[in-house]
Tab-separated table of C-alpha atoms and ligand atoms in Angstrom:
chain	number	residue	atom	x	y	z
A	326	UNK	CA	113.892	99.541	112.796
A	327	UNK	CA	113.881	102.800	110.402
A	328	UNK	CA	111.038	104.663	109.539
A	329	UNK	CA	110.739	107.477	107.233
A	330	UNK	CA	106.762	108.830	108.453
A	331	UNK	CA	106.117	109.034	112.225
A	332	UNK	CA	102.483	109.843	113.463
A	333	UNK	CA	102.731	111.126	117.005
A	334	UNK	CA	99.664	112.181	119.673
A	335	UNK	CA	97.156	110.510	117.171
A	336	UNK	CA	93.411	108.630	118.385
A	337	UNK	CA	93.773	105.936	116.523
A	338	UNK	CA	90.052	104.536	115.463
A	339	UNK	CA	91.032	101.067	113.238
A	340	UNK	CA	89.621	97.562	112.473
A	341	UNK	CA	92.109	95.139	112.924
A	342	UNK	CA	92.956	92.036	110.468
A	343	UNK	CA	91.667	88.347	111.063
A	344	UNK	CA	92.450	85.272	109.444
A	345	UNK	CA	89.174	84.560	109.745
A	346	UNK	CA	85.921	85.589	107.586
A	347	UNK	CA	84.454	86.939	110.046
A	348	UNK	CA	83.442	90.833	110.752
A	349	UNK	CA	86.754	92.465	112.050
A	350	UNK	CA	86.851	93.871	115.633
A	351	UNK	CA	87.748	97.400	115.988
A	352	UNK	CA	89.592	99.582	117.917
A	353	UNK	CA	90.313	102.766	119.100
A	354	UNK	CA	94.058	103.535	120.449
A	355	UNK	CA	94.750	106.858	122.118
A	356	UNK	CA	97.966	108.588	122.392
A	357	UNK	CA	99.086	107.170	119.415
A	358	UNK	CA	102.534	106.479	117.249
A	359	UNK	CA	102.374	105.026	113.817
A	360	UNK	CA	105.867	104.329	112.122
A	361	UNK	CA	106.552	103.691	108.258
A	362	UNK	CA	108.710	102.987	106.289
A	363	UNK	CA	109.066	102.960	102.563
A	364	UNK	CA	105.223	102.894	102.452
A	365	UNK	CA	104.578	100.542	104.818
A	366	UNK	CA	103.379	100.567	108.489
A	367	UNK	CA	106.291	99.089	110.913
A	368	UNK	CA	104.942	100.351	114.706
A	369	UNK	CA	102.127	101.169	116.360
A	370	UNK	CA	102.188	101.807	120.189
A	371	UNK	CA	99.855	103.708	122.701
A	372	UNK	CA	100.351	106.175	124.932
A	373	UNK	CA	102.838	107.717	122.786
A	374	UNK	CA	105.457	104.851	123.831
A	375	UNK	CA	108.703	106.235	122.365
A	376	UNK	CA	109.876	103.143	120.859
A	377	UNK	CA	113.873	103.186	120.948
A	378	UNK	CA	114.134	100.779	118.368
A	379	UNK	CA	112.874	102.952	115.712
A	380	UNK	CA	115.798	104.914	114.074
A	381	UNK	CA	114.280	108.112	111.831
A	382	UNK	CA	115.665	108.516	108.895
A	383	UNK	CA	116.901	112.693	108.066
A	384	UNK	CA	114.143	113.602	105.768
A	385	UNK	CA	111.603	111.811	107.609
A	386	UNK	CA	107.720	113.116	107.943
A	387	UNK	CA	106.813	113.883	111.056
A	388	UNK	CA	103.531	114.909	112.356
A	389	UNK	CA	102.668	115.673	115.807
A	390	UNK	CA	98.302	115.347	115.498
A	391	UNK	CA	97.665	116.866	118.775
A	392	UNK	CA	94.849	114.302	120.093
A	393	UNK	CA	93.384	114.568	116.333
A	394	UNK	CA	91.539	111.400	115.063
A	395	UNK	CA	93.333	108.984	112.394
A	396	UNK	CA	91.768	106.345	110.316
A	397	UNK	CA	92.927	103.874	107.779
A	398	UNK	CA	92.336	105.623	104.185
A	399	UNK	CA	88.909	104.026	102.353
A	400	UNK	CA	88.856	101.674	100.102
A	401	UNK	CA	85.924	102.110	97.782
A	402	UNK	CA	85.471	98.876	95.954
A	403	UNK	CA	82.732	99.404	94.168
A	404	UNK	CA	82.562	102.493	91.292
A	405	UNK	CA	81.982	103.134	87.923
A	406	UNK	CA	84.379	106.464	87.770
A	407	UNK	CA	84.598	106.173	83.476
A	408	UNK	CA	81.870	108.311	81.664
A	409	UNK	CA	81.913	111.169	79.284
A	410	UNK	CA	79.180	113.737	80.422
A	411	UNK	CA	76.676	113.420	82.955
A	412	UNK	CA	72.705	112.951	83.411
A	413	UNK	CA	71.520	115.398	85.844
A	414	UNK	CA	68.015	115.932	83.407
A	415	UNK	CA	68.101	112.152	84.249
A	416	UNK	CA	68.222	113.319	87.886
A	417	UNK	CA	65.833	116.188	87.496
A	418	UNK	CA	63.030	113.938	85.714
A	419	UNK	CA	63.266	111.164	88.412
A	420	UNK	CA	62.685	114.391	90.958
A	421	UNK	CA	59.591	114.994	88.563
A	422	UNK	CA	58.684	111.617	88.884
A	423	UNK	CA	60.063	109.349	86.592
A	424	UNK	CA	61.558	105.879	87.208
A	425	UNK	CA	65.261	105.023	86.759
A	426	UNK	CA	63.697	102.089	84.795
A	427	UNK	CA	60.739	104.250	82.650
A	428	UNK	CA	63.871	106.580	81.668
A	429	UNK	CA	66.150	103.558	81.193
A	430	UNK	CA	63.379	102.234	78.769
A	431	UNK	CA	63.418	105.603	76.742
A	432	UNK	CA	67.089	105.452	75.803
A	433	UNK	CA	68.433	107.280	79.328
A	434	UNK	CA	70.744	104.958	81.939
A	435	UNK	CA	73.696	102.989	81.075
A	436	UNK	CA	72.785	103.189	77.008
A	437	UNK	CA	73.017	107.229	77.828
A	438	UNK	CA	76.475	106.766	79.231
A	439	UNK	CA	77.725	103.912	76.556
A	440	UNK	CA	76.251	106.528	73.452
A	441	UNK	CA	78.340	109.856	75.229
A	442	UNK	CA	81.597	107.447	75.888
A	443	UNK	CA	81.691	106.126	72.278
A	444	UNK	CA	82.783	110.438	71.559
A	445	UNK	CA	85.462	110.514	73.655
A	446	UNK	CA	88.756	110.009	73.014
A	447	UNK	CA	91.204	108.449	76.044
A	448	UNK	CA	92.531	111.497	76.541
A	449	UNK	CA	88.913	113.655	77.017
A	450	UNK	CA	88.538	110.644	79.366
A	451	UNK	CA	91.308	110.682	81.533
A	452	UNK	CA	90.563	114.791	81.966
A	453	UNK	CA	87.437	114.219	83.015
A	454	UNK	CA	88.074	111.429	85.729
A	455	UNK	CA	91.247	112.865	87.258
A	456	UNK	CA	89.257	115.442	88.915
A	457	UNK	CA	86.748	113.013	90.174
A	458	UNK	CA	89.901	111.032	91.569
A	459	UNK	CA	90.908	113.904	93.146
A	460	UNK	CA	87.443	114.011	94.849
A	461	UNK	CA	87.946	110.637	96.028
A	462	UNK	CA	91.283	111.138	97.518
A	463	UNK	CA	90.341	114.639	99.208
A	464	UNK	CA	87.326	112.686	101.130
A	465	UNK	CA	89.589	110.521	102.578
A	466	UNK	CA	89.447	107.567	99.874
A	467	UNK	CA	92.964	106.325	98.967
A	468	UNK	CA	92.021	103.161	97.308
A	469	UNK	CA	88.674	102.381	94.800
A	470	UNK	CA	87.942	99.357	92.482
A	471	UNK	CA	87.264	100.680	89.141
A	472	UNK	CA	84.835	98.929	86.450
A	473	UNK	CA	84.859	99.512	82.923
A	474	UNK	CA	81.030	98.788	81.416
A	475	UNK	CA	80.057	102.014	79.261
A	476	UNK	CA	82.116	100.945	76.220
A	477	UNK	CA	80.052	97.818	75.303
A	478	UNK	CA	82.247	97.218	72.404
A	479	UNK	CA	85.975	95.718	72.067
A	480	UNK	CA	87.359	99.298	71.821
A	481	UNK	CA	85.582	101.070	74.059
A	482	UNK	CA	85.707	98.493	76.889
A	483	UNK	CA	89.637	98.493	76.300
A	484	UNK	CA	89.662	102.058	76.006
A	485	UNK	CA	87.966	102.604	79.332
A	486	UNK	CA	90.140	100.461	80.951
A	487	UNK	CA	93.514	101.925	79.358
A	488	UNK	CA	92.208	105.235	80.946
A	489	UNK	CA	91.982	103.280	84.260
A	490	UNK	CA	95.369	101.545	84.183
A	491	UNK	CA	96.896	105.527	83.022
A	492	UNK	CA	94.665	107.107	86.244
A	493	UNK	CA	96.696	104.569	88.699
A	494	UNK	CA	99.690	105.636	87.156
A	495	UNK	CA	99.406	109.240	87.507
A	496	UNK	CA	97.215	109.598	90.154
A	497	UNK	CA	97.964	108.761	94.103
A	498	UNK	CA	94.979	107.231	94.478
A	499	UNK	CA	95.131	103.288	93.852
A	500	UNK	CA	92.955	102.075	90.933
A	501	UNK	CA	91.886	98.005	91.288
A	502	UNK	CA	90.112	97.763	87.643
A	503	UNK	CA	86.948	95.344	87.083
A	504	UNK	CA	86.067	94.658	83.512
A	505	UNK	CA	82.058	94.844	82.867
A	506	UNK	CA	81.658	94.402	79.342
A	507	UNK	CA	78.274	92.476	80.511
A	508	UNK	CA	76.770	95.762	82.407
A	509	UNK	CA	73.833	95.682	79.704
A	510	UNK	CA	73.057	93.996	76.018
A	511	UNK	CA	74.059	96.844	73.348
A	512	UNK	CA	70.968	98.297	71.579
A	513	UNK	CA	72.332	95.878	68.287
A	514	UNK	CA	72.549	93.531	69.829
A	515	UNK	CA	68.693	93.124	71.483
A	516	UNK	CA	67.482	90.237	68.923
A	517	UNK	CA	70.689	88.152	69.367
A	518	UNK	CA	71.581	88.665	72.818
A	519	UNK	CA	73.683	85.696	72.709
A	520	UNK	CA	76.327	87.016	70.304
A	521	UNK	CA	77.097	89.668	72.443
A	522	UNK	CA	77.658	87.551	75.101
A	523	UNK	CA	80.234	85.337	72.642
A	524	UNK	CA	81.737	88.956	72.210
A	525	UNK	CA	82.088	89.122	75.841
A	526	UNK	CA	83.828	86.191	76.066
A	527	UNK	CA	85.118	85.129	73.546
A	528	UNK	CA	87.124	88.673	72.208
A	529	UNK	CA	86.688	91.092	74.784
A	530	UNK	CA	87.619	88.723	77.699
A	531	UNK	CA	91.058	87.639	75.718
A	532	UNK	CA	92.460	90.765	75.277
A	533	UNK	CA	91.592	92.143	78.704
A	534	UNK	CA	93.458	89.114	80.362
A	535	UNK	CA	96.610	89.270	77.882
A	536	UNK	CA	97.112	93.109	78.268
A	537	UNK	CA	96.517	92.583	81.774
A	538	UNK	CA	93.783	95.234	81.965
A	539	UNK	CA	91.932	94.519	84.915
A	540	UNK	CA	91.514	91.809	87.944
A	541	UNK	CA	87.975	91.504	88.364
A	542	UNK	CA	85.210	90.517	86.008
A	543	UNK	CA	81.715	91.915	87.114
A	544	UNK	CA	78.235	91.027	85.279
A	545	UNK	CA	74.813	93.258	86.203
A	546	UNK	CA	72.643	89.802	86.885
A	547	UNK	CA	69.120	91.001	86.563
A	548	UNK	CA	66.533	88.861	84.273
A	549	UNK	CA	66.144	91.955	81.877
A	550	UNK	CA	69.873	92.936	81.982
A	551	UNK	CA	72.211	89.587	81.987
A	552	UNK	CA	70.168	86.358	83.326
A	553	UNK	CA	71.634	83.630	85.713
A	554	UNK	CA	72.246	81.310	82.910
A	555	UNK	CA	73.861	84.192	80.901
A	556	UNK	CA	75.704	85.125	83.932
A	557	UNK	CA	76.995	82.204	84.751
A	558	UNK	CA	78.723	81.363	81.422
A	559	UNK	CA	80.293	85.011	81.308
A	560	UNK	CA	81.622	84.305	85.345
A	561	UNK	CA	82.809	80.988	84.425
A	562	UNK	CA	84.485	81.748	81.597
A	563	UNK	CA	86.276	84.785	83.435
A	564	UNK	CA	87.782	82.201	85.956
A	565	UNK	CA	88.858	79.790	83.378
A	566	UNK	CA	91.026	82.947	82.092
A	567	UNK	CA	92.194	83.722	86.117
A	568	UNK	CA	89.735	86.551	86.836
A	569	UNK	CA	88.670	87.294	90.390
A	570	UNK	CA	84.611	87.333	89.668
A	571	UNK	CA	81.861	90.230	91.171
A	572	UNK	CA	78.911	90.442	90.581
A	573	UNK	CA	75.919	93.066	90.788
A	574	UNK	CA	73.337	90.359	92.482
A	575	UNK	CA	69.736	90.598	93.614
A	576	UNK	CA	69.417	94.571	93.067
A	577	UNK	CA	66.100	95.142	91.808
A	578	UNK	CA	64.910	91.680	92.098
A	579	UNK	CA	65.708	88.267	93.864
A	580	UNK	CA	67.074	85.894	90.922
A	581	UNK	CA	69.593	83.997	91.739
A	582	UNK	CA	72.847	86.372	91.402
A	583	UNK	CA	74.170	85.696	95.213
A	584	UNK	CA	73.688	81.919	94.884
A	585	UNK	CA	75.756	81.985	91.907
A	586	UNK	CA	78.134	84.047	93.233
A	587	UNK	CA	78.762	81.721	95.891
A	588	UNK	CA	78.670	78.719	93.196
A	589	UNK	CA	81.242	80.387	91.406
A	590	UNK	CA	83.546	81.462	94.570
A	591	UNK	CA	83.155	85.069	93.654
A	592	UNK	CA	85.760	87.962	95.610
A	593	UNK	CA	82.128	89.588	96.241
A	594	UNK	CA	78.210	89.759	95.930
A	595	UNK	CA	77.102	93.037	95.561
A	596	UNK	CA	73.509	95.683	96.070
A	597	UNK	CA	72.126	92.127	97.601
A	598	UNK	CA	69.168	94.474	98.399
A	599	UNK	CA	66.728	91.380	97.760
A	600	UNK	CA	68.825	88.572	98.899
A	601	UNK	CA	67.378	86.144	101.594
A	602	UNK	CA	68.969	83.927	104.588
A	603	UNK	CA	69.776	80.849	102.357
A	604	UNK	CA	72.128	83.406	100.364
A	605	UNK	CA	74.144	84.566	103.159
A	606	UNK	CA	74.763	81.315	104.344
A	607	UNK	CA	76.225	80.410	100.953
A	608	UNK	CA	78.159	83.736	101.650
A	609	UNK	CA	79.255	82.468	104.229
A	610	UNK	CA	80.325	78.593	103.193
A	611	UNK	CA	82.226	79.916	100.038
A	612	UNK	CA	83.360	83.228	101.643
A	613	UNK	CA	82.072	85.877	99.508
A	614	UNK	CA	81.879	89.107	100.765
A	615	UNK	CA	78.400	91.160	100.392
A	616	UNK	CA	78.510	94.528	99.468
A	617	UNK	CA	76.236	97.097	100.435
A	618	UNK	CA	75.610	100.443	98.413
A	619	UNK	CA	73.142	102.079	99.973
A	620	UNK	CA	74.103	105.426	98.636
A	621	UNK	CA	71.807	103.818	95.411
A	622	UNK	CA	69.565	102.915	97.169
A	623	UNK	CA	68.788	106.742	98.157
A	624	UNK	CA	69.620	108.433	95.302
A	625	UNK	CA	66.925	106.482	93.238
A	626	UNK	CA	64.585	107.722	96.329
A	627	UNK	CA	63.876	104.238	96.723
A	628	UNK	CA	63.237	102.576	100.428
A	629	UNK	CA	64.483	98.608	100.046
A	630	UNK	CA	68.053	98.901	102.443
A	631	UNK	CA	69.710	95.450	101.785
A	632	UNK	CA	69.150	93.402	105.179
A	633	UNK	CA	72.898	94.431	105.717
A	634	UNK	CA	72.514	94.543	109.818
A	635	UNK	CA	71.131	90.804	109.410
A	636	UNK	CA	74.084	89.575	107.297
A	637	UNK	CA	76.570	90.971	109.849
A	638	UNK	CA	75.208	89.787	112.408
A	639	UNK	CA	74.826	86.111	110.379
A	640	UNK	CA	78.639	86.531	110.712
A	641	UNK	CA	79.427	87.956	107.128
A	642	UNK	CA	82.218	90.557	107.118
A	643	UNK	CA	79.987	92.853	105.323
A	644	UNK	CA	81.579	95.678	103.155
A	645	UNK	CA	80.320	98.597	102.048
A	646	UNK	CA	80.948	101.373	98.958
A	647	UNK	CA	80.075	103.899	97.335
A	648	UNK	CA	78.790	102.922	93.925
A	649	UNK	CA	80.089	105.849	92.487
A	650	UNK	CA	78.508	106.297	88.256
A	651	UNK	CA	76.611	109.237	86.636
A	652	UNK	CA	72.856	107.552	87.040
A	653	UNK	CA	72.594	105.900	90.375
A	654	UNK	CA	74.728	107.597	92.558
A	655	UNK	CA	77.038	110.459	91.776
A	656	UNK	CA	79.013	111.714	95.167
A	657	UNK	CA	82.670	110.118	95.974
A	658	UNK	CA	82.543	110.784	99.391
A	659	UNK	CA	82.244	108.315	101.704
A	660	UNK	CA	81.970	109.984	104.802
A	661	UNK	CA	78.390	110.738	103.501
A	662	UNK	CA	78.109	107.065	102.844
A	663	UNK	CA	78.801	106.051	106.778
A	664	UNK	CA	76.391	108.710	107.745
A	665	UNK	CA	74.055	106.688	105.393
A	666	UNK	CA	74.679	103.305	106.389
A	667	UNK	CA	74.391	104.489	110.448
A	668	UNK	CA	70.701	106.137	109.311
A	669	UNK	CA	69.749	103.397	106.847
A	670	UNK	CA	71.619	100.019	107.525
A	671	UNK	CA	71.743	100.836	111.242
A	672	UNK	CA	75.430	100.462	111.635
A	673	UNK	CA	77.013	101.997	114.467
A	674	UNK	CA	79.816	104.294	113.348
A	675	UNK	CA	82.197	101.434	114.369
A	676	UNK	CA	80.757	98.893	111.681
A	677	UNK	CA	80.226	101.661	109.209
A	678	UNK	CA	84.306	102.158	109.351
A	679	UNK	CA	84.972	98.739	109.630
A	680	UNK	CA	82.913	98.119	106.166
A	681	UNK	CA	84.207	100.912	104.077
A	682	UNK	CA	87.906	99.567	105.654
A	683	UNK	CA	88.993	96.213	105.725
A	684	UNK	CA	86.139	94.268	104.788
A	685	UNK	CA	85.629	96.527	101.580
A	686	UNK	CA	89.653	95.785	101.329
A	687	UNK	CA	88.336	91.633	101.498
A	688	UNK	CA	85.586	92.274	98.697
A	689	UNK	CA	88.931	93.095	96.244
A	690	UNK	CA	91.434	90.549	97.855
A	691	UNK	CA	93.554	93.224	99.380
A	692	UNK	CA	93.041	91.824	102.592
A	693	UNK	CA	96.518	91.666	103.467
A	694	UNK	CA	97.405	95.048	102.334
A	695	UNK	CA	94.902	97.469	103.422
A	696	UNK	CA	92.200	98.590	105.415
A	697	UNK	CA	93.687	98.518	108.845
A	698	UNK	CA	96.125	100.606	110.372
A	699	UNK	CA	98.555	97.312	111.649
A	700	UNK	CA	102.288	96.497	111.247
A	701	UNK	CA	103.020	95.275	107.623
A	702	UNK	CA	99.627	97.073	106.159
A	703	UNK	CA	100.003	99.507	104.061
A	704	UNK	CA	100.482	103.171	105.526
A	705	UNK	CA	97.155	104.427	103.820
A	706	UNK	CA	95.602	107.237	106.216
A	707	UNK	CA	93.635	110.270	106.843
A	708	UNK	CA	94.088	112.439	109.425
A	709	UNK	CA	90.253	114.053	110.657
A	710	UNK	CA	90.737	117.230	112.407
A	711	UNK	CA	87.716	116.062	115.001
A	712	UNK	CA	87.203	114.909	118.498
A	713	UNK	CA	86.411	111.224	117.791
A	714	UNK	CA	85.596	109.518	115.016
A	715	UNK	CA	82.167	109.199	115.872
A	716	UNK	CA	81.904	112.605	114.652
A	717	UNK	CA	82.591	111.561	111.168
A	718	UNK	CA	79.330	110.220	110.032
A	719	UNK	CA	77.139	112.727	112.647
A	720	UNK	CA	78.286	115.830	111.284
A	721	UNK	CA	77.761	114.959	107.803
A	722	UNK	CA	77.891	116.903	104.756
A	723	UNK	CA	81.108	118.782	105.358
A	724	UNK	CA	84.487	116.930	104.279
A	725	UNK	CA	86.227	117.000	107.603
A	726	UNK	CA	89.417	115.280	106.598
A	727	UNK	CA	92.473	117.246	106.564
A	728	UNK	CA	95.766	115.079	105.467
A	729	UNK	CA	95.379	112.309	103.521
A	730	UNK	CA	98.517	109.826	103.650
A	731	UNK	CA	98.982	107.355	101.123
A	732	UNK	CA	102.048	104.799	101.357
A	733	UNK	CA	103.557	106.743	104.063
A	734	UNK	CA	103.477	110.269	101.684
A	735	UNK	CA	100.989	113.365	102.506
A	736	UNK	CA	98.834	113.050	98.996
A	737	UNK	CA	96.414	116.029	99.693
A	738	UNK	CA	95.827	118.345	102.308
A	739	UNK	CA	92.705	120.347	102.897
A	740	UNK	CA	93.519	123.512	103.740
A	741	UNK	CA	90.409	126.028	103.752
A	742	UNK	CA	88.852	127.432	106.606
A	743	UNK	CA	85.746	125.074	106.502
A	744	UNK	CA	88.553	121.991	106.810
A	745	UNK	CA	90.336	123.050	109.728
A	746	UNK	CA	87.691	123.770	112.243
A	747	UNK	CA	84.431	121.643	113.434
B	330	NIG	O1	75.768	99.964	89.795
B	330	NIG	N1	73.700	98.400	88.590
B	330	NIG	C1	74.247	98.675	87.504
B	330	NIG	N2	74.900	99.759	87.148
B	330	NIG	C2	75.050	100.953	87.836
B	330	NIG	C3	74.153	101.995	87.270
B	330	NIG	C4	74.844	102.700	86.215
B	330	NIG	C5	74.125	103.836	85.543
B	330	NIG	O2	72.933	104.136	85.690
B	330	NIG	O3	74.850	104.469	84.778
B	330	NIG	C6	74.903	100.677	89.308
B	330	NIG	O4	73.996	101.125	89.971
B	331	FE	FE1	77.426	99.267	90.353
């Protein structure tokens, strides 16, 4: 078999793929060869078996990692990464002792972010999240679901998603865009809620789907955001069109958003902070993946961790993300977010890499594609210059990945002193 990327000497820490929905076991192989070609993984072996089937091509890549630790790339699927601006006096007055809700109420949050994107042009846009993508992609990310949802009108949702569909041309980074037109009722719009909603649908929805914009349709289901009733005619009318459906369920309060995910057959449920048992068995019967973001949970200094150890061990393959926006959680890395979900979900290290993997590869129907580091996956990884990957989420804080790989090509190397030592 060819290859064109060869991986030699590597510990190998990876979930591996089931058929099932079920949480994925995972594994750790030492001694290590990985083989790609044309972007795509074609052998892994232990104990540095020199396969004699696999002829390199000339201008093959190959890296000898000297015992180093390699893990599939992330996939984040769950961010907000469009905004103009940012809202650390938001941050400062929560530290004072404000309420993401009192400052919410008093024109801050989402409405903050929807006024500042309304200024920008797609170009002032696309400047401001390539760095941010870069970010990503340096912490060892190499795949994130995008949403749209601080436009709020037909040309700034489409805007913000143009800029998404330009990012994942020009960036290496893979961009999996989510339309949320329905992340909160437009100041205008307050006494006639229900014409925004037709605006949702019935104009924003349309064009998305025919300019083939996005993949996923997301609502925020909260009673004082979108309702379950309201919710439930934006989600259904999203799979009449062919969307894949998410939803942000049960955050703040327990309403009804996981139930109707499951109703609906939604790709994912996610926050779930306030869900209950019923909910994850209707998870579980319709096969919707939670996800946790407990990364929000902290930054609002709040103390409610989804249940998340419960729903794994229900049987859910649980994911897990970063919720990456300007108000409720503003870091891309997601090594910090495994150290989070060890100290606050109570994951070992193993589930914490399993969730921010392959199951947060289920939770945007990539499955198939990424998340584990197996024959016919795609060659997505990061090479961690540490003794195990254990170490990861213990020593947390410092970005200790050092070559990221994406589709069998190095994408971004870390380089500085702090990177190549632990
Ligand atoms: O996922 N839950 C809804 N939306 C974001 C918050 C966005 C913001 O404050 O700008 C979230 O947490
Ligand atoms: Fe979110």
């Amino acid at each position: 078999m060819k290859a064109d990327f060869l991986l030699k000497n590597a510990q190998l820490a990876t979930p591996l793929g089931s058929p099932e929905f079920v949480p994925a076991k995972f594994i750790v192989i030492e001694n290590a060869v990985l083989a790609a070609h044309r972007g795509k993984i074609v052998f892994v072996a232990e104990n540095n078996k020199e396969a004699s089937e696999i002829e390199l091509e000339e201008s093959a890549q190959v890296i000898d990692c000297n015992g180093k630790t390699v893990t599939p790339g992330f996939v984040d699927c769950h961010t907000h990464p469009v905004f103009h601006g940012t809202r650390e006096d938001e941050f400062e007055m929560r530290v004072m002792g404000k309420t993401y809700e009192e400052i919410a109420r008093s024109g801050g949050g989402i409405k903050a972010s929807v006024r500042s994107l309304k200024q920008a042009s797609k170009d002032e846009l696309l400047a401001e999240m390539l760095p941010r993508l870069d970010r990503f992609l340096s912490h060892g990310t190499t795949t994130i679901e995008a949403k749209s949802g601080y436009g709020l009108s037909v040309e700034d949702e489409l805007k913000s998603l143009e800029v998404i569909c330009e990012a994942n041309r020009v960036h290496s980074l893979d961009l999996v865009a989510t339309f949320l037109g329905a992340h909160e009722v437009p100041d205008e719009y307050q006494s006639n809620r229900s014409d925004y909603i037709d605006l949702v649908i019935k104009e924003m929805m349309p064009l998305v789907q025919n300019q083939k914009l996005a993949d996923f349709c997301d609502v925020f289901c909260e009673s004082h955001v979108f309702n379950v009733e309201e919710s439930r005619k934006i989600l259904q009318a999203a799979k009449d069109l062919g969307f894949g459906l998410k939803i942000h369920a049960d955050q703040l309060t327990h309403n009804g958003g996981t139930a109707l995910a499951a109703e609906l057959g939604a790709v994912s449920a996610d926050h779930l902070e306030f869900s209950t048992e019923k909910d994850w068995q209707d998870m579980l019967d319709s096969q919707v993946v939670p996800v946790m973001l407990p990364g929000a949970v902290f930054f609002l200094g709040k103390d409610r961790y989804a249940p998340a150890k419960r729903m794994l061990e229900s049987g859910l393959p649980v994911a897990i993300a970063t919720d990456f926006n300007p108000g409720t959680y503003m870091s891309e890395s997601m090594p910090l977010i495994c150290t989070l979900s060890c100290l606050k979900l109570k994951f070992t290290p193993a589930q914490a890499f399993t969730a921010v993997t392959y199951h947060a590869a289920l939770a945007i129907n990539r499955g198939n594609l990424l998340g584990t580091l197996e024959v016919d996956k795609e060659a997505d990884l990061v090479i961690w210059d540490v003794p195990n990957y254990k170490y990861i989420p213990y020593h947390f804080g410092a970005n200790l990945a050092q070559t990221v790989v994406k589709s069998g090509k190095i994408v971004w190397k870390n380089e500085s002193p702090e990177y190549t030592k632990y």
